[in-house]
Coordinates of C-alpha atoms in Angstrom, one line a residue:
Chain A
X3 CA 2.5 -51.5 -68.9
X4 CA 2.8 -49.1 -66.1
X5 CA 2.0 -45.4 -66.6
X6 CA 3.3 -42.5 -64.5
X7 CA 1.3 -39.3 -64.4
X8 CA 2.9 -36.3 -62.8
X9 CA 0.4 -33.8 -61.4
X10 CA 0.8 -30.3 -60.1
X11 CA -1.2 -28.4 -57.5
X12 CA -1.8 -24.9 -58.9
X13 CA -4.0 -21.9 -58.4
X14 CA -7.5 -22.7 -59.7
X15 CA -7.8 -21.6 -63.3
X16 CA -10.9 -19.5 -62.6
X17 CA -9.2 -17.4 -60.0
X18 CA -7.7 -14.1 -61.0
X19 CA -4.2 -14.0 -59.5
X20 CA -3.2 -11.0 -57.5
X21 CA 0.4 -9.8 -57.5
X22 CA 1.8 -9.1 -54.0
X23 CA 2.4 -5.4 -53.3
X24 CA 6.0 -6.1 -52.4
X25 CA 6.7 -7.5 -55.8
X26 CA 7.9 -10.9 -54.5
X27 CA 5.3 -13.0 -56.2
X28 CA 1.6 -13.9 -56.6
X29 CA -0.5 -14.0 -53.4
X30 CA -1.5 -17.7 -52.9
X31 CA -2.7 -17.3 -49.3
X32 CA -6.4 -18.4 -49.0
X33 CA -6.7 -18.9 -52.7
X34 CA -8.5 -21.9 -54.2
X35 CA -6.0 -24.4 -55.5
X36 CA -6.7 -27.3 -57.9
X37 CA -5.1 -29.9 -60.1
X38 CA -3.5 -28.2 -63.1
X39 CA -6.1 -28.6 -65.9
X40 CA -3.6 -30.2 -68.4
X41 CA -2.7 -32.8 -65.7
X42 CA -6.4 -33.8 -65.3
X43 CA -6.3 -34.6 -69.0
X44 CA -3.1 -36.6 -68.4
X45 CA -4.7 -38.6 -65.6
X46 CA -7.9 -39.2 -67.7
X47 CA -5.8 -40.4 -70.7
X48 CA -3.9 -42.9 -68.4
X49 CA -7.2 -44.2 -67.1
X50 CA -8.6 -44.6 -70.6
X51 CA -5.5 -46.6 -71.6
X52 CA -6.0 -48.8 -68.6
X53 CA -9.7 -49.3 -69.4
X54 CA -8.7 -50.2 -72.9
X55 CA -6.4 -52.9 -71.5
X56 CA -3.2 -51.1 -72.6
X57 CA -2.0 -50.4 -69.1
X58 CA -2.1 -52.3 -65.8
X59 CA -1.1 -49.7 -63.3
X60 CA -1.2 -45.9 -63.0
X61 CA 1.1 -44.1 -60.6
X62 CA 0.4 -40.4 -59.9
X63 CA 3.3 -38.3 -58.7
X64 CA 3.5 -34.8 -57.4
X65 CA 6.4 -32.7 -56.3
X66 CA 5.3 -30.0 -53.9
X67 CA 4.0 -29.1 -50.4
X68 CA 2.2 -31.5 -48.0
X69 CA -1.1 -30.1 -49.4
X70 CA -0.2 -31.6 -52.8
X71 CA -1.6 -34.8 -51.2
X72 CA -5.1 -33.4 -52.0
X73 CA -4.1 -33.2 -55.7
X74 CA -2.8 -36.8 -55.6
X75 CA -6.0 -38.0 -53.8
X76 CA -8.0 -36.4 -56.7
X77 CA -5.9 -38.4 -59.2
X78 CA -6.5 -41.5 -57.1
X79 CA -10.3 -40.8 -57.0
X80 CA -10.3 -40.4 -60.8
X81 CA -8.7 -43.9 -61.1
X82 CA -5.0 -43.8 -60.4
X83 CA -3.8 -46.9 -58.4
X84 CA -1.2 -45.3 -56.1
X85 CA 0.6 -42.1 -55.6
X86 CA 4.0 -40.7 -54.7
X87 CA 4.4 -37.3 -53.1
X88 CA 7.9 -35.8 -53.2
X89 CA 7.4 -33.3 -50.5
X90 CA 9.1 -29.9 -50.4
X91 CA 8.0 -26.4 -49.5
X92 CA 10.5 -24.9 -51.9
X93 CA 9.4 -23.8 -55.4
X94 CA 10.8 -26.4 -57.7
X95 CA 11.7 -25.5 -61.3
X96 CA 10.9 -27.8 -64.3
X97 CA 14.5 -28.9 -64.6
X98 CA 14.6 -30.2 -61.0
X99 CA 11.1 -31.8 -61.3
X100 CA 12.4 -33.5 -64.5
X101 CA 15.4 -34.9 -62.5
X102 CA 13.2 -36.2 -59.7
X103 CA 10.8 -37.8 -62.3
X104 CA 13.9 -39.3 -64.0
X105 CA 14.8 -41.0 -60.7
X106 CA 11.2 -42.2 -60.2
X107 CA 11.1 -43.6 -63.7
X108 CA 14.4 -45.5 -63.0
X109 CA 12.6 -47.2 -60.0
X110 CA 9.3 -47.8 -61.6
X111 CA 10.1 -48.5 -65.2
X112 CA 6.9 -47.2 -66.8
X113 CA 6.1 -47.7 -70.5
X114 CA 4.6 -44.1 -70.6
X115 CA 4.9 -41.0 -68.7
X116 CA 2.0 -38.7 -69.4
X117 CA 2.3 -35.0 -68.3
X118 CA 0.3 -31.9 -69.0
X119 CA 1.8 -29.7 -71.6
X120 CA 2.2 -26.8 -69.2
X121 CA 1.3 -25.7 -65.7
X122 CA -1.0 -22.7 -65.6
X123 CA 1.1 -21.0 -62.9
X124 CA 4.6 -20.7 -64.3
X125 CA 3.4 -21.3 -67.9
X126 CA 6.9 -22.9 -68.6
X127 CA 6.0 -25.8 -70.9
X128 CA 9.3 -27.6 -70.2
X129 CA 9.0 -30.5 -67.8
X130 CA 8.0 -33.2 -70.2
X131 CA 10.5 -32.3 -72.9
X132 CA 13.3 -32.1 -70.2
X133 CA 12.3 -35.5 -68.7
X134 CA 12.5 -37.0 -72.2
X135 CA 15.9 -35.5 -72.8
X136 CA 17.3 -36.7 -69.4
X137 CA 16.0 -40.2 -70.1
X138 CA 17.1 -40.2 -73.7
X139 CA 13.5 -41.2 -74.7
X140 CA 11.2 -39.9 -77.4
X141 CA 8.6 -37.2 -76.7
X142 CA 5.1 -36.6 -78.0
X143 CA 4.3 -33.1 -76.9
X144 CA 0.9 -31.3 -77.2
X145 CA -0.9 -34.6 -77.8
X146 CA -4.5 -34.6 -79.1
X147 CA -4.5 -38.4 -79.7
X148 CA -2.5 -41.3 -78.3
X149 CA -2.6 -44.8 -79.8
X150 CA -0.4 -47.6 -78.5
X151 CA 0.4 -50.2 -81.0
X152 CA 2.8 -53.0 -79.7
X153 CA 6.1 -51.5 -78.8
X154 CA 5.4 -48.0 -80.2
X155 CA 2.9 -45.2 -79.8
X156 CA 1.4 -42.9 -82.4
X157 CA 0.9 -39.4 -81.1
X158 CA -1.1 -36.8 -83.0
X159 CA 0.3 -33.4 -82.0
X160 CA -1.4 -30.0 -82.1
X161 CA 1.1 -27.8 -84.0
X162 CA 0.7 -24.2 -85.2
X163 CA -0.6 -25.0 -88.7
X164 CA -2.8 -27.9 -87.7
X165 CA -2.0 -31.5 -86.7
X166 CA 1.1 -33.7 -87.0
X167 CA 1.5 -37.4 -86.2
X168 CA 4.7 -38.9 -85.0
X169 CA 5.5 -42.5 -84.0
X170 CA 7.6 -43.0 -80.9
X171 CA 9.4 -46.1 -79.6
X172 CA 8.2 -47.1 -76.2
X173 CA 9.0 -46.2 -73.4
X174 CA 8.0 -42.6 -74.3
X175 CA 7.0 -39.3 -72.8
X176 CA 3.7 -37.7 -73.8
X177 CA 2.4 -34.2 -72.9
X178 CA -1.3 -33.5 -73.2
X179 CA -3.1 -30.7 -75.0
X180 CA -6.7 -29.6 -74.2
X181 CA -8.3 -31.6 -77.0
X182 CA -7.0 -35.0 -75.9
X183 CA -10.0 -35.8 -73.8
X184 CA -12.6 -34.5 -71.4
X185 CA -11.5 -35.5 -67.8
X186 CA -14.1 -37.3 -65.7
X187 CA -15.3 -36.1 -62.3
X188 CA -14.5 -38.3 -59.3
X189 CA -17.6 -39.8 -57.8
X190 CA -18.2 -39.6 -54.1
X191 CA -17.7 -43.4 -53.6
X192 CA -14.4 -43.2 -55.5
X193 CA -13.3 -40.2 -53.4
X194 CA -13.9 -42.3 -50.3
X195 CA -12.0 -45.3 -51.8
X196 CA -9.2 -43.1 -52.8
X197 CA -8.5 -42.4 -49.2
X198 CA -7.4 -46.0 -48.7
X199 CA -5.1 -46.1 -51.8
X200 CA -1.4 -46.1 -51.0
X201 CA 0.4 -42.7 -51.0
X202 CA 4.2 -42.8 -50.4
X203 CA 5.9 -39.7 -49.1
X204 CA 9.4 -39.0 -50.2
X205 CA 11.7 -36.0 -50.3
X206 CA 13.9 -34.6 -53.2
X207 CA 17.0 -35.8 -51.2
X208 CA 15.7 -39.4 -51.4
X209 CA 16.3 -39.2 -55.1
X210 CA 19.6 -37.3 -54.7
X211 CA 18.3 -34.3 -56.6
X212 CA 19.5 -30.7 -55.9
X213 CA 16.5 -28.4 -56.2
X214 CA 18.1 -25.0 -55.8
X215 CA 16.6 -22.7 -58.4
X216 CA 18.7 -21.8 -61.5
X217 CA 16.5 -18.8 -62.3
X218 CA 16.4 -16.0 -59.7
X219 CA 13.1 -14.1 -59.6
X220 CA 14.0 -10.5 -59.1
X221 CA 10.6 -9.1 -59.3
X222 CA 7.0 -9.9 -60.0
X223 CA 4.8 -7.1 -61.2
X224 CA 1.3 -6.3 -62.6
X225 CA 1.1 -6.3 -66.3
X226 CA 0.6 -2.9 -67.9
X227 CA -3.1 -1.9 -67.5
X228 CA -5.0 -1.0 -70.6
X229 CA -6.5 2.5 -70.9
X230 CA -10.2 2.5 -70.3
X231 CA -11.9 2.5 -73.7
X232 CA -15.0 4.1 -75.1
X233 CA -18.4 2.7 -76.1
X234 CA -19.8 3.6 -79.4
X235 CA -23.6 3.8 -79.8
X236 CA -24.0 2.1 -83.2
X237 CA -22.4 0.4 -86.2
X238 CA -22.0 3.7 -88.0
X239 CA -19.9 5.1 -85.2
X240 CA -17.8 2.0 -85.2
X241 CA -17.3 2.2 -88.9
X242 CA -16.2 5.8 -88.5
X243 CA -13.7 4.8 -85.8
X244 CA -12.3 2.0 -88.0
X245 CA -11.9 4.5 -90.9
X246 CA -10.2 7.0 -88.5
X247 CA -7.7 4.2 -87.6
X248 CA -7.1 3.5 -91.3
X249 CA -8.4 0.0 -91.0
X250 CA -11.2 0.4 -93.4
Chain B
X6 CA 27.9 -13.2 -76.2
X7 CA 27.4 -15.5 -79.2
X8 CA 23.9 -16.6 -79.8
X9 CA 22.4 -19.4 -81.9
X10 CA 18.9 -18.9 -83.2
X11 CA 16.6 -21.7 -84.4
X12 CA 15.3 -20.9 -87.8
X13 CA 11.7 -22.1 -88.2
X14 CA 10.9 -23.1 -91.8
X15 CA 9.2 -25.8 -93.9
X16 CA 12.3 -26.7 -95.9
X17 CA 11.2 -24.2 -98.6
X18 CA 10.7 -20.9 -96.9
X19 CA 11.5 -19.2 -93.6
X20 CA 8.8 -18.5 -91.1
X21 CA 8.2 -15.0 -89.8
X22 CA 8.6 -16.0 -86.2
X23 CA 12.3 -16.3 -86.8
X24 CA 12.7 -12.6 -87.5
X25 CA 11.5 -11.5 -84.0
X26 CA 13.7 -14.0 -82.4
X27 CA 16.7 -12.5 -84.3
X28 CA 15.8 -9.1 -82.8
X29 CA 15.8 -10.6 -79.3
X30 CA 19.1 -12.4 -80.0
X31 CA 20.8 -9.2 -81.3
X32 CA 20.2 -7.6 -77.9
X33 CA 22.4 -10.3 -76.4
X34 CA 25.3 -10.2 -78.9
X35 CA 26.5 -11.8 -82.1
X36 CA 23.7 -13.7 -84.0
X37 CA 24.3 -17.0 -85.6
X38 CA 21.4 -19.0 -87.2
X39 CA 20.8 -22.7 -87.5
X40 CA 18.8 -24.1 -90.4
X41 CA 18.2 -27.7 -89.8
X42 CA 16.2 -29.6 -92.3
X43 CA 16.3 -31.6 -95.5
X44 CA 16.9 -30.0 -98.9
X45 CA 16.7 -26.7 -97.2
X46 CA 19.6 -24.8 -98.8
X47 CA 17.2 -22.1 -100.1
X48 CA 16.1 -21.4 -96.6
X49 CA 19.7 -21.0 -95.5
X50 CA 20.2 -18.6 -98.4
X51 CA 17.2 -16.6 -97.3
X52 CA 18.4 -16.7 -93.7
X53 CA 21.8 -15.3 -94.7
X54 CA 20.0 -12.2 -96.0
X55 CA 18.5 -11.3 -92.6
X56 CA 20.0 -8.1 -91.4
X57 CA 22.5 -8.4 -88.5
X58 CA 23.2 -12.1 -88.9
X59 CA 26.9 -13.2 -88.6
X60 CA 26.8 -16.8 -89.7
X61 CA 24.3 -19.4 -90.8
X62 CA 24.8 -23.0 -89.9
X63 CA 23.2 -25.4 -92.3
X64 CA 22.5 -29.0 -91.2
X65 CA 21.0 -30.7 -94.2
X66 CA 20.0 -34.3 -93.4
X67 CA 16.9 -36.4 -93.9
X68 CA 16.8 -36.9 -90.1
X69 CA 16.1 -33.2 -89.7
X70 CA 13.4 -32.8 -92.3
X71 CA 10.4 -32.6 -89.8
X72 CA 12.3 -31.0 -86.9
X73 CA 11.9 -34.1 -84.6
X74 CA 13.1 -33.0 -81.2
X75 CA 14.9 -36.3 -80.6
X76 CA 17.1 -35.7 -83.7
X77 CA 17.6 -31.9 -83.6
X78 CA 18.2 -31.4 -79.9
X79 CA 21.6 -33.3 -79.9
X80 CA 22.7 -31.3 -83.0
X81 CA 21.9 -28.0 -81.2
X82 CA 23.5 -29.2 -77.9
X83 CA 26.7 -29.9 -79.9
X84 CA 26.7 -26.5 -81.5
X85 CA 26.2 -24.9 -78.1
X86 CA 29.8 -25.8 -77.3
X87 CA 30.7 -22.6 -79.3
X88 CA 27.7 -20.5 -78.3
X89 CA 26.5 -18.8 -75.1
X90 CA 22.8 -18.7 -75.8
X91 CA 20.2 -20.6 -77.8
X92 CA 17.0 -18.8 -78.8
X93 CA 13.9 -20.2 -80.5
X94 CA 10.6 -18.6 -81.2
X95 CA 7.9 -19.7 -78.7
X96 CA 6.0 -21.5 -81.4
X97 CA 4.9 -25.1 -81.1
X98 CA 8.2 -26.0 -82.8
X99 CA 10.4 -23.9 -80.5
X100 CA 8.5 -25.1 -77.4
X101 CA 9.0 -28.7 -78.4
X102 CA 12.7 -28.5 -79.1
X103 CA 14.2 -25.9 -76.7
X104 CA 13.5 -27.6 -73.3
X105 CA 15.0 -30.8 -74.7
X106 CA 18.2 -28.8 -75.5
X107 CA 18.2 -27.1 -72.1
X108 CA 18.0 -30.4 -70.3
X109 CA 20.9 -31.8 -72.4
X110 CA 22.9 -28.8 -71.4
X111 CA 21.7 -29.0 -67.8
X112 CA 20.3 -25.5 -67.8
X113 CA 16.9 -24.0 -66.9
X114 CA 15.1 -22.6 -69.9
X115 CA 13.6 -19.1 -69.8
X116 CA 10.3 -19.5 -71.5
X117 CA 8.4 -17.0 -73.7
X118 CA 10.4 -13.9 -72.9
X119 CA 8.8 -10.4 -73.4
X120 CA 12.0 -8.3 -73.1
X121 CA 15.8 -8.5 -72.6
X122 CA 16.6 -6.5 -69.5
X123 CA 20.3 -7.4 -69.2
X124 CA 22.8 -10.1 -70.3
X125 CA 21.0 -12.7 -68.2
X126 CA 17.9 -10.9 -67.1
X127 CA 14.5 -11.2 -68.9
X128 CA 10.9 -10.6 -68.3
X129 CA 8.3 -13.2 -68.9
X130 CA 4.5 -13.6 -68.3
X131 CA 3.3 -16.0 -65.6
X132 CA -0.2 -16.9 -64.5
X133 CA -1.7 -16.5 -68.0
X134 CA -0.2 -13.1 -68.3
X135 CA -1.7 -11.8 -65.1
X136 CA 1.8 -11.2 -63.7
X137 CA 5.1 -10.4 -65.3
X138 CA 8.2 -11.9 -63.7
X139 CA 11.7 -10.5 -64.1
X140 CA 14.1 -13.4 -63.9
X141 CA 17.9 -13.7 -63.9
X142 CA 19.5 -16.9 -65.1
X143 CA 22.4 -18.2 -63.0
X144 CA 23.3 -20.9 -65.6
X145 CA 26.5 -20.7 -67.7
X146 CA 24.5 -21.0 -70.9
X147 CA 21.1 -19.6 -71.8
X148 CA 18.2 -21.4 -73.5
X149 CA 15.4 -19.0 -74.3
X150 CA 12.1 -19.1 -76.1
X151 CA 10.9 -15.7 -77.5
X152 CA 7.4 -14.4 -77.7
X153 CA 7.2 -13.2 -81.3
X154 CA 4.7 -10.5 -80.7
X155 CA 6.9 -8.8 -78.0
X156 CA 9.8 -8.0 -80.4
X157 CA 9.9 -6.2 -83.7
X158 CA 10.9 -8.2 -86.8
X159 CA 14.5 -8.0 -88.0
X160 CA 14.7 -6.9 -91.7
X161 CA 14.6 -9.9 -93.9
X162 CA 17.1 -8.4 -96.3
X163 CA 20.3 -6.4 -96.0
X164 CA 22.6 -9.1 -94.5
X165 CA 25.1 -11.2 -96.2
X166 CA 26.1 -13.9 -93.8
X167 CA 28.3 -16.9 -94.7
X168 CA 26.7 -20.3 -94.8
X169 CA 28.6 -23.1 -93.1
X170 CA 27.6 -26.7 -93.4
X171 CA 27.4 -28.7 -90.2
X172 CA 26.9 -32.4 -89.7
X173 CA 25.0 -33.5 -86.7
X174 CA 24.5 -36.8 -85.0
X175 CA 21.6 -37.5 -87.4
X176 CA 18.7 -39.9 -86.6
X177 CA 18.5 -40.9 -83.0
X178 CA 16.3 -43.8 -83.9
X179 CA 13.6 -43.0 -81.3
X180 CA 10.9 -41.4 -83.4
X181 CA 9.6 -41.0 -86.9
X182 CA 7.3 -38.6 -88.7
X183 CA 4.0 -40.2 -89.9
X184 CA 2.1 -37.3 -91.4
X185 CA 0.6 -33.9 -91.1
X186 CA -2.9 -32.5 -91.5
X187 CA -2.4 -28.8 -92.0
X188 CA -5.4 -26.5 -91.9
X189 CA -5.8 -24.9 -95.3
X190 CA -6.4 -21.2 -95.2
X191 CA -6.2 -18.3 -97.6
X192 CA -6.4 -15.9 -94.8
X193 CA -3.4 -14.4 -93.1
X194 CA -1.8 -16.6 -90.5
X195 CA -3.1 -15.7 -87.0
X196 CA 0.2 -15.0 -85.3
X197 CA 1.3 -12.6 -88.0
X198 CA -2.0 -11.0 -89.0
X199 CA -2.4 -7.2 -88.7
X200 CA -6.1 -7.5 -88.0
X201 CA -7.9 -10.4 -86.4
X202 CA -11.6 -11.1 -86.2
X203 CA -12.4 -13.6 -83.5
X204 CA -15.7 -15.3 -82.6
X205 CA -16.9 -16.8 -79.4
X206 CA -19.6 -19.1 -78.1
X207 CA -22.4 -16.6 -79.0
X208 CA -21.9 -17.5 -82.7
X209 CA -24.2 -20.5 -82.0
X210 CA -22.7 -23.1 -84.4
X211 CA -20.2 -23.7 -87.2
X212 CA -22.6 -22.5 -90.0
X213 CA -23.3 -19.2 -88.3
X214 CA -19.6 -18.7 -87.4
X215 CA -18.9 -19.1 -91.1
X216 CA -21.8 -16.9 -92.2
X217 CA -21.1 -14.0 -89.8
X218 CA -17.4 -14.0 -89.0
X219 CA -15.8 -15.0 -92.3
X220 CA -17.2 -12.2 -94.6
X221 CA -16.2 -9.5 -92.0
X222 CA -12.7 -11.0 -91.8
X223 CA -12.4 -11.1 -95.6
X224 CA -13.6 -7.5 -96.0
X225 CA -10.8 -6.4 -93.6
X226 CA -8.2 -8.9 -94.9
X227 CA -8.1 -10.2 -91.4
X228 CA -7.1 -13.5 -89.8
X229 CA -9.8 -15.5 -88.1
X230 CA -9.6 -16.5 -84.4
X231 CA -11.9 -18.0 -81.9
X232 CA -12.3 -18.4 -78.1
X233 CA -11.9 -21.8 -76.4
X234 CA -15.6 -22.0 -76.0
X235 CA -16.1 -21.7 -79.8
X236 CA -13.4 -24.3 -80.5
X237 CA -14.8 -26.7 -77.8
X238 CA -18.2 -26.4 -79.3
X239 CA -16.8 -27.4 -82.7
X240 CA -17.5 -24.2 -84.6
X241 CA -13.9 -24.0 -85.9
X242 CA -10.8 -26.2 -85.7
X243 CA -8.6 -25.8 -82.7
X244 CA -5.7 -24.1 -84.4
X245 CA -8.0 -21.0 -84.5
X246 CA -8.0 -20.8 -80.7
X247 CA -6.6 -17.6 -79.2
X248 CA -5.7 -17.8 -75.5
X249 CA -3.4 -19.1 -72.8
X250 CA -3.7 -22.6 -74.2
X251 CA -4.0 -21.5 -77.8
X252 CA -2.2 -18.9 -79.8
X253 CA -0.8 -15.6 -78.4
X254 CA -1.5 -12.8 -80.8
X255 CA -0.9 -9.1 -80.7
X256 CA -2.3 -7.6 -84.0
X257 CA -2.9 -3.9 -84.6
X258 CA -6.7 -4.5 -84.3
X259 CA -8.4 -7.4 -82.6
X260 CA -12.2 -7.6 -83.0
X261 CA -13.8 -9.8 -80.5
X262 CA -17.3 -10.9 -81.5
X263 CA -19.5 -12.6 -79.0
X264 CA -16.6 -13.3 -76.7
X265 CA -17.2 -12.7 -73.0
X266 CA -13.5 -12.2 -72.2
X267 CA -12.5 -14.9 -69.8
X268 CA -9.0 -14.7 -68.2
X269 CA -7.9 -17.6 -70.4
X270 CA -8.8 -15.8 -73.6
X271 CA -7.5 -12.4 -72.6
X272 CA -4.1 -14.0 -72.0
X273 CA -3.9 -14.6 -75.7
X274 CA -4.9 -11.2 -77.0
X275 CA -4.6 -8.4 -74.5
X276 CA -1.4 -7.0 -76.0
X277 CA -3.2 -6.2 -79.2
X278 CA -2.9 -2.5 -80.1
X279 CA -6.6 -1.8 -80.4
X280 CA -9.3 -4.1 -79.1
X281 CA -12.8 -3.8 -80.4
X282 CA -15.6 -5.8 -78.7
X283 CA -19.1 -6.5 -80.0
X284 CA -21.2 -8.1 -77.4
X285 CA -24.8 -7.8 -76.3
X286 CA -23.9 -8.1 -72.6
X287 CA -22.7 -4.7 -71.5
X288 CA -21.2 -6.2 -68.4
X289 CA -19.1 -8.7 -70.3
X290 CA -15.4 -8.6 -69.0
X291 CA -14.2 -8.0 -72.6
X292 CA -15.4 -4.4 -72.3
X293 CA -12.9 -3.8 -69.5
X294 CA -10.0 -4.3 -71.9
X295 CA -11.7 -3.1 -75.1
X296 CA -10.7 0.3 -76.6
X297 CA -13.9 0.5 -78.5
X298 CA -17.0 -1.4 -77.5
X299 CA -20.3 -1.8 -79.2
X300 CA -23.2 -3.2 -77.1
X301 CA -25.3 -4.9 -79.7
X302 CA -26.7 -8.2 -81.0
X303 CA -23.9 -9.6 -83.2
X304 CA -26.4 -11.2 -85.6
X305 CA -27.5 -7.7 -86.5
X306 CA -24.4 -5.6 -86.0
X307 CA -21.9 -7.8 -87.8
X308 CA -23.7 -8.0 -91.1
X309 CA -24.4 -4.3 -90.9
X310 CA -20.7 -3.6 -90.2
X311 CA -19.6 -5.9 -93.0
X312 CA -21.9 -4.1 -95.4
X313 CA -20.8 -0.6 -94.4
X314 CA -17.1 -1.2 -94.6

């Protein structure tokens, strides 16, 4: 079975994003960028399935600027076999990404597509579900465990009240939650080897996908700032405050 | 505008998240509800009582019992022929189903809205809540998920909507429900708790988390939360996690104990009305958002606090 893993280049999760003063967006110039954390988990899961003999080939895919190549090289260094970059400088919404991925799935015929549950920049949490809908395939979202068994896959999902397990007919779409695994670091020799692995460059037009945004961003602003608080000297003062608030 | 709201339920009773979604939907126009499930007429009857609801669609079919997205999304897509907007709470259920509906309708979903600014204009948090985007949809139909803590709850009684049975396409034959392991808790549910006591890595281990956090929470009748560090370290199960990748909460009072206040965690709780921090590191970032801070060793301060309340 082949596995496709879409990965996104995003602002590093440790960086505090700054809103541009003209309100057009978040300032990404000279900011550290990395692979979206949930996508690292997706790559790791694909590699583990390959190591367990459940998959033969892992194809990493990214839709984004030329620099998204670095993100794909990271996936290759972790253990993906080859990569496809769908290059565009435009911001591509989840619906358009899902349509591009649908076209790639039609060419590659994977048994599984494993995505992160959400990207930490737009926080949409949509692409995997949309891809599953467009393909008419089942979805296992927010996965904390994935077990392939013949022509189906059991996915344990993190839901609000606890865990839920569903069985999906293959081919299927899975999105990863934090607890699925702990992603490995790429070793230096593997980073060197990854430079020789194949990376195809494509454009959205190659797949006949219109990427014009459906949502217009009118403004991006800072969230409301909280009022500076006070410090209390001891527990008694804290208890008094809580009583004042009617909490205790 | 005619809206269709996804009613979240467990086939017996309606979940609170639905009520905030009704409030958001009412800002757009006429509110219709969809109760999809199995043996769930009681839920539809409760839904019909919600103030401001025009009609309740009831789809009662074994295929809808567990809300599998593969089965319910086509049902919703069919109903959208007569509606202009579909709204679901931004819970794990809503997040699972709504994007599938959006793609079937070929529209972009607006995720996790904080406010309704106009008929097609909404605000939503991006970058873990470090920026707020105002977006306008250019699609013919809207698919929206609603952040529950950003909208007041519609009154659960006072309405008298008609219940209309609808048949959907039923089982898509792609997926099946195997089982669920729900965390048992007598304490208030995190997302609807008025007070939350949350513990971080400083709690050291599962036993001390239990020993120090739980009695304080019980004294206050509070829900119990945790930071990602505490969950990753195995102190508590992951459904306790508050943050960008866990639950988003906005209680009246949030008490952060031994939590440094990483961006990731703040994203989940910084809309709480009052934030109280107990931490021995006076430079911890949590104190920058805390209304009331106590610089103290939690192993001394928490038991003292529990005793004096």
